[in-house]
Amino acid sequence: MTDLRGLAVGSVVAQRGVLPEAVEVVRERQHGDMAAVAYLARRRSDGSSFRGFAGLRRREDGIWRSSGGWSSGAPDGVGPEALWAAWGGWGSGQRGTPDVGVRGGWVADPTAALVRLTDPSGRVVEDRVEAGVAILIWDQGLATREAVVELVDADGAVLRRALLERS
């Protein structure tokens, strides 16, 4: 069995200039041939902290490889309508309708239990919030340009809503 967590930490170490012991995995999620690992890390150069996602994708030969990622420094503060304290994503395929993709991050509202992404055709991708993090992964074309993201509480009430590209 492939150690996705170890591959992701290795990718962060190689690409972000940190020591392996300076990377803390917060959450990981796999969906089909895609995976994302949320992490906290400290830079070797100045000790500053940052967070992000390391992405992995299983190729046709069955080997998992680095496939994307993002990182962000500590947020300066988030507004009352913000969905994310830190977020990012990547995908491949046609711009605006990636065939496969990952979006997510640290949610801005601590009472959020679920993050739901709905594209204009009604397709829904969702993930529960764990350790303050949601990871949305899809493997079929999704119209992200006009997609809506919602933070939902444990009772199913929508807390916050925004267009994905503006969230």
PDB file of C-alpha atoms in Angstrom:
ATOM      1  CA  MET A   1       0.000   0.000   0.000  1.00  0.00           C
ATOM      2  CA  THR A   2       1.292   3.439  -0.913  1.00  0.00           C
ATOM      3  CA  ASP A   3       2.107   5.846   1.919  1.00  0.00           C
ATOM      4  CA  LEU A   4       0.306   8.933   0.577  1.00  0.00           C
ATOM      5  CA  ARG A   5       1.086  10.920   3.717  1.00  0.00           C
ATOM      6  CA  GLY A   6       4.822  10.203   3.344  1.00  0.00           C
ATOM      7  CA  LEU A   7       4.767  11.108  -0.360  1.00  0.00           C
ATOM      8  CA  ALA A   8       3.002  14.380   0.410  1.00  0.00           C
ATOM      9  CA  VAL A   9       5.425  15.305   3.210  1.00  0.00           C
ATOM     10  CA  GLY A  10       8.338  14.480   0.870  1.00  0.00           C
ATOM     11  CA  SER A  11       6.846  16.795  -1.740  1.00  0.00           C
ATOM     12  CA  VAL A  12       6.483  19.635   0.793  1.00  0.00           C
ATOM     13  CA  VAL A  13      10.066  19.121   1.988  1.00  0.00           C
ATOM     14  CA  ALA A  14      11.423  19.157  -1.579  1.00  0.00           C
ATOM     15  CA  GLN A  15       9.348  22.068  -2.869  1.00  0.00           C
ATOM     16  CA  ARG A  16       9.004  24.360   0.158  1.00  0.00           C
ATOM     17  CA  GLY A  17      12.426  24.175   1.817  1.00  0.00           C
ATOM     18  CA  VAL A  18      11.427  22.678   5.147  1.00  0.00           C
ATOM     19  CA  LEU A  19      12.734  19.819   7.259  1.00  0.00           C
ATOM     20  CA  PRO A  20      10.539  16.689   7.470  1.00  0.00           C
ATOM     21  CA  GLU A  21      10.073  17.156  11.224  1.00  0.00           C
ATOM     22  CA  ALA A  22       8.760  20.690  10.547  1.00  0.00           C
ATOM     23  CA  VAL A  23       5.709  19.337   8.668  1.00  0.00           C
ATOM     24  CA  GLU A  24       2.558  18.402  10.577  1.00  0.00           C
ATOM     25  CA  VAL A  25      -0.144  16.600   8.613  1.00  0.00           C
ATOM     26  CA  VAL A  26      -3.526  17.986   9.639  1.00  0.00           C
ATOM     27  CA  ARG A  27      -5.791  15.989   7.349  1.00  0.00           C
ATOM     28  CA  GLU A  28      -5.703  13.798   4.268  1.00  0.00           C
ATOM     29  CA  ARG A  29      -8.354  12.718   1.802  1.00  0.00           C
ATOM     30  CA  GLN A  30      -8.361  10.410  -1.198  1.00  0.00           C
ATOM     31  CA  HIS A  31     -11.019  10.158  -3.889  1.00  0.00           C
ATOM     32  CA  GLY A  32     -10.331   7.731  -6.711  1.00  0.00           C
ATOM     33  CA  ASP A  33      -6.978   8.574  -8.275  1.00  0.00           C
ATOM     34  CA  MET A  34      -6.690  11.953  -6.526  1.00  0.00           C
ATOM     35  CA  ALA A  35      -5.507  12.761  -3.008  1.00  0.00           C
ATOM     36  CA  ALA A  36      -4.747  15.880  -1.003  1.00  0.00           C
ATOM     37  CA  VAL A  37      -2.933  16.292   2.292  1.00  0.00           C
ATOM     38  CA  ALA A  38      -3.439  19.423   4.421  1.00  0.00           C
ATOM     39  CA  TYR A  39      -0.363  20.401   6.407  1.00  0.00           C
ATOM     40  CA  LEU A  40       1.204  22.991   8.707  1.00  0.00           C
ATOM     41  CA  ALA A  41       4.951  23.656   8.339  1.00  0.00           C
ATOM     42  CA  ARG A  42       7.820  25.931   9.413  1.00  0.00           C
ATOM     43  CA  ARG A  43      10.422  27.364   7.056  1.00  0.00           C
ATOM     44  CA  ARG A  44      14.052  26.481   7.688  1.00  0.00           C
ATOM     45  CA  SER A  45      15.227  29.963   6.759  1.00  0.00           C
ATOM     46  CA  ASP A  46      13.311  32.042   9.309  1.00  0.00           C
ATOM     47  CA  GLY A  47      11.059  29.672  11.282  1.00  0.00           C
ATOM     48  CA  SER A  48       7.891  31.300   9.962  1.00  0.00           C
ATOM     49  CA  SER A  49       4.861  29.063   9.744  1.00  0.00           C
ATOM     50  CA  PHE A  50       2.627  28.410   6.758  1.00  0.00           C
ATOM     51  CA  ARG A  51      -0.056  25.964   5.737  1.00  0.00           C
ATOM     52  CA  GLY A  52      -1.220  24.379   2.559  1.00  0.00           C
ATOM     53  CA  PHE A  53      -2.203  21.322   0.581  1.00  0.00           C
ATOM     54  CA  ALA A  54       0.046  18.838  -1.187  1.00  0.00           C
ATOM     55  CA  GLY A  55      -1.676  17.006  -4.030  1.00  0.00           C
ATOM     56  CA  LEU A  56      -1.089  13.531  -5.396  1.00  0.00           C
ATOM     57  CA  ARG A  57      -2.489  11.724  -8.415  1.00  0.00           C
ATOM     58  CA  ARG A  58      -2.239   8.059  -9.352  1.00  0.00           C
ATOM     59  CA  ARG A  59      -0.983   7.707 -12.927  1.00  0.00           C
ATOM     60  CA  GLU A  60      -1.981   4.989 -15.391  1.00  0.00           C
ATOM     61  CA  ASP A  61       1.018   2.904 -14.294  1.00  0.00           C
ATOM     62  CA  GLY A  62      -0.357   2.875 -10.716  1.00  0.00           C
ATOM     63  CA  ILE A  63       2.386   5.130  -9.323  1.00  0.00           C
ATOM     64  CA  TRP A  64       1.360   8.116  -7.190  1.00  0.00           C
ATOM     65  CA  ARG A  65       3.024  11.418  -8.141  1.00  0.00           C
ATOM     66  CA  SER A  66       2.860  15.011  -6.951  1.00  0.00           C
ATOM     67  CA  SER A  67       0.065  16.756  -8.847  1.00  0.00           C
ATOM     68  CA  GLY A  68      -0.445  20.207  -7.406  1.00  0.00           C
ATOM     69  CA  GLY A  69      -0.645  22.159  -4.238  1.00  0.00           C
ATOM     70  CA  TRP A  70      -0.754  25.551  -2.628  1.00  0.00           C
ATOM     71  CA  SER A  71       0.555  27.252   0.493  1.00  0.00           C
ATOM     72  CA  SER A  72      -0.321  30.354   2.459  1.00  0.00           C
ATOM     73  CA  GLY A  73       1.222  32.262   5.321  1.00  0.00           C
ATOM     74  CA  ALA A  74      -0.691  33.009   8.483  1.00  0.00           C
ATOM     75  CA  PRO A  75      -3.837  34.984   7.618  1.00  0.00           C
ATOM     76  CA  ASP A  76      -4.013  38.647   8.626  1.00  0.00           C
ATOM     77  CA  GLY A  77      -7.606  38.107   9.671  1.00  0.00           C
ATOM     78  CA  VAL A  78     -10.726  37.170   7.814  1.00  0.00           C
ATOM     79  CA  GLY A  79     -13.893  39.145   7.328  1.00  0.00           C
ATOM     80  CA  PRO A  80     -17.251  38.101   8.762  1.00  0.00           C
ATOM     81  CA  GLU A  81     -18.451  36.866   5.348  1.00  0.00           C
ATOM     82  CA  ALA A  82     -15.277  34.951   4.422  1.00  0.00           C
ATOM     83  CA  LEU A  83     -15.604  31.236   3.769  1.00  0.00           C
ATOM     84  CA  TRP A  84     -11.919  30.405   4.119  1.00  0.00           C
ATOM     85  CA  ALA A  85      -9.127  31.466   6.476  1.00  0.00           C
ATOM     86  CA  ALA A  86      -6.696  30.024   3.901  1.00  0.00           C
ATOM     87  CA  TRP A  87      -7.557  28.158   0.720  1.00  0.00           C
ATOM     88  CA  GLY A  88      -6.452  27.144  -2.729  1.00  0.00           C
ATOM     89  CA  GLY A  89      -6.713  24.456  -5.327  1.00  0.00           C
ATOM     90  CA  TRP A  90      -5.712  23.058  -8.680  1.00  0.00           C
ATOM     91  CA  GLY A  91      -7.145  21.018 -11.503  1.00  0.00           C
ATOM     92  CA  SER A  92      -6.550  19.779 -15.003  1.00  0.00           C
ATOM     93  CA  GLY A  93      -8.692  19.964 -18.078  1.00  0.00           C
ATOM     94  CA  GLN A  94     -10.558  22.788 -19.732  1.00  0.00           C
ATOM     95  CA  ARG A  95     -10.311  26.160 -17.972  1.00  0.00           C
ATOM     96  CA  GLY A  96     -13.509  26.889 -16.065  1.00  0.00           C
ATOM     97  CA  THR A  97     -14.565  23.226 -16.243  1.00  0.00           C
ATOM     98  CA  PRO A  98     -11.657  21.121 -14.979  1.00  0.00           C
ATOM     99  CA  ASP A  99     -12.005  17.369 -15.536  1.00  0.00           C
ATOM    100  CA  VAL A 100     -10.388  16.689 -12.160  1.00  0.00           C
ATOM    101  CA  GLY A 101      -9.696  19.082  -9.362  1.00  0.00           C
ATOM    102  CA  VAL A 102      -9.102  19.870  -5.730  1.00  0.00           C
ATOM    103  CA  ARG A 103     -10.241  22.915  -3.769  1.00  0.00           C
ATOM    104  CA  GLY A 104     -10.291  23.498  -0.066  1.00  0.00           C
ATOM    105  CA  GLY A 105      -8.591  24.829   2.992  1.00  0.00           C
ATOM    106  CA  TRP A 106      -9.147  25.999   6.523  1.00  0.00           C
ATOM    107  CA  VAL A 107     -12.728  27.190   6.985  1.00  0.00           C
ATOM    108  CA  ALA A 108     -13.323  30.629   8.447  1.00  0.00           C
ATOM    109  CA  ASP A 109     -16.320  29.693  10.599  1.00  0.00           C
ATOM    110  CA  PRO A 110     -15.545  27.274  13.456  1.00  0.00           C
ATOM    111  CA  THR A 111     -19.200  26.129  13.587  1.00  0.00           C
ATOM    112  CA  ALA A 112     -19.086  24.810  10.003  1.00  0.00           C
ATOM    113  CA  ALA A 113     -19.503  21.034   9.796  1.00  0.00           C
ATOM    114  CA  LEU A 114     -19.660  20.649   6.001  1.00  0.00           C
ATOM    115  CA  VAL A 115     -18.461  22.470   2.887  1.00  0.00           C
ATOM    116  CA  ARG A 116     -20.618  22.030  -0.212  1.00  0.00           C
ATOM    117  CA  LEU A 117     -19.706  23.045  -3.771  1.00  0.00           C
ATOM    118  CA  THR A 118     -22.530  23.172  -6.336  1.00  0.00           C
ATOM    119  CA  ASP A 119     -21.939  23.919 -10.019  1.00  0.00           C
ATOM    120  CA  PRO A 120     -24.595  25.536 -12.279  1.00  0.00           C
ATOM    121  CA  SER A 121     -25.796  22.125 -13.540  1.00  0.00           C
ATOM    122  CA  GLY A 122     -26.569  21.050  -9.963  1.00  0.00           C
ATOM    123  CA  ARG A 123     -23.576  18.731  -9.496  1.00  0.00           C
ATOM    124  CA  VAL A 124     -22.528  18.695  -5.839  1.00  0.00           C
ATOM    125  CA  VAL A 125     -19.157  17.943  -4.266  1.00  0.00           C
ATOM    126  CA  GLU A 126     -18.936  18.118  -0.487  1.00  0.00           C
ATOM    127  CA  ASP A 127     -16.719  17.260   2.442  1.00  0.00           C
ATOM    128  CA  ARG A 128     -17.114  17.302   6.184  1.00  0.00           C
ATOM    129  CA  VAL A 129     -14.902  19.694   8.123  1.00  0.00           C
ATOM    130  CA  GLU A 130     -12.248  17.913  10.192  1.00  0.00           C
ATOM    131  CA  ALA A 131      -9.609  19.741  12.237  1.00  0.00           C
ATOM    132  CA  GLY A 132     -10.929  22.948  10.670  1.00  0.00           C
ATOM    133  CA  VAL A 133     -10.148  21.716   7.137  1.00  0.00           C
ATOM    134  CA  ALA A 134     -12.343  20.698   4.184  1.00  0.00           C
ATOM    135  CA  ILE A 135     -10.962  19.012   1.046  1.00  0.00           C
ATOM    136  CA  LEU A 136     -13.168  18.955  -2.052  1.00  0.00           C
ATOM    137  CA  ILE A 137     -12.056  16.520  -4.775  1.00  0.00           C
ATOM    138  CA  TRP A 138     -13.823  15.700  -8.045  1.00  0.00           C
ATOM    139  CA  ASP A 139     -12.994  13.456 -10.975  1.00  0.00           C
ATOM    140  CA  GLN A 140     -15.602  14.503 -13.539  1.00  0.00           C
ATOM    141  CA  GLY A 141     -15.910  17.868 -15.264  1.00  0.00           C
ATOM    142  CA  LEU A 142     -17.233  20.495 -12.880  1.00  0.00           C
ATOM    143  CA  ALA A 143     -18.182  24.022 -13.965  1.00  0.00           C
ATOM    144  CA  THR A 144     -16.124  25.945 -11.399  1.00  0.00           C
ATOM    145  CA  ARG A 145     -16.512  29.374 -12.984  1.00  0.00           C
ATOM    146  CA  GLU A 146     -20.051  29.844 -11.604  1.00  0.00           C
ATOM    147  CA  ALA A 147     -19.926  27.258  -8.807  1.00  0.00           C
ATOM    148  CA  VAL A 148     -21.207  28.214  -5.358  1.00  0.00           C
ATOM    149  CA  VAL A 149     -19.521  27.183  -2.105  1.00  0.00           C
ATOM    150  CA  GLU A 150     -21.479  26.943   1.135  1.00  0.00           C
ATOM    151  CA  LEU A 151     -20.450  26.435   4.733  1.00  0.00           C
ATOM    152  CA  VAL A 152     -23.116  24.348   6.469  1.00  0.00           C
ATOM    153  CA  ASP A 153     -23.561  23.738  10.203  1.00  0.00           C
ATOM    154  CA  ALA A 154     -24.291  20.395  11.895  1.00  0.00           C
ATOM    155  CA  ASP A 155     -28.060  20.993  11.621  1.00  0.00           C
ATOM    156  CA  GLY A 156     -27.895  21.599   7.845  1.00  0.00           C
ATOM    157  CA  ALA A 157     -28.281  25.385   7.966  1.00  0.00           C
ATOM    158  CA  VAL A 158     -26.193  27.388   5.484  1.00  0.00           C
ATOM    159  CA  LEU A 159     -23.854  29.680   7.425  1.00  0.00           C
ATOM    160  CA  ARG A 160     -22.093  31.410   4.524  1.00  0.00           C
ATOM    161  CA  ARG A 161     -22.244  31.273   0.716  1.00  0.00           C
ATOM    162  CA  ALA A 162     -20.069  32.678  -2.084  1.00  0.00           C
ATOM    163  CA  LEU A 163     -19.007  32.002  -5.656  1.00  0.00           C
ATOM    164  CA  LEU A 164     -16.050  29.600  -5.648  1.00  0.00           C
ATOM    165  CA  GLU A 165     -13.758  31.953  -7.544  1.00  0.00           C
ATOM    166  CA  ARG A 166     -14.521  34.758  -5.070  1.00  0.00           C
ATOM    167  CA  SER A 167     -14.621  32.748  -1.865  1.00  0.00           C
TER     168      SER A 167
END
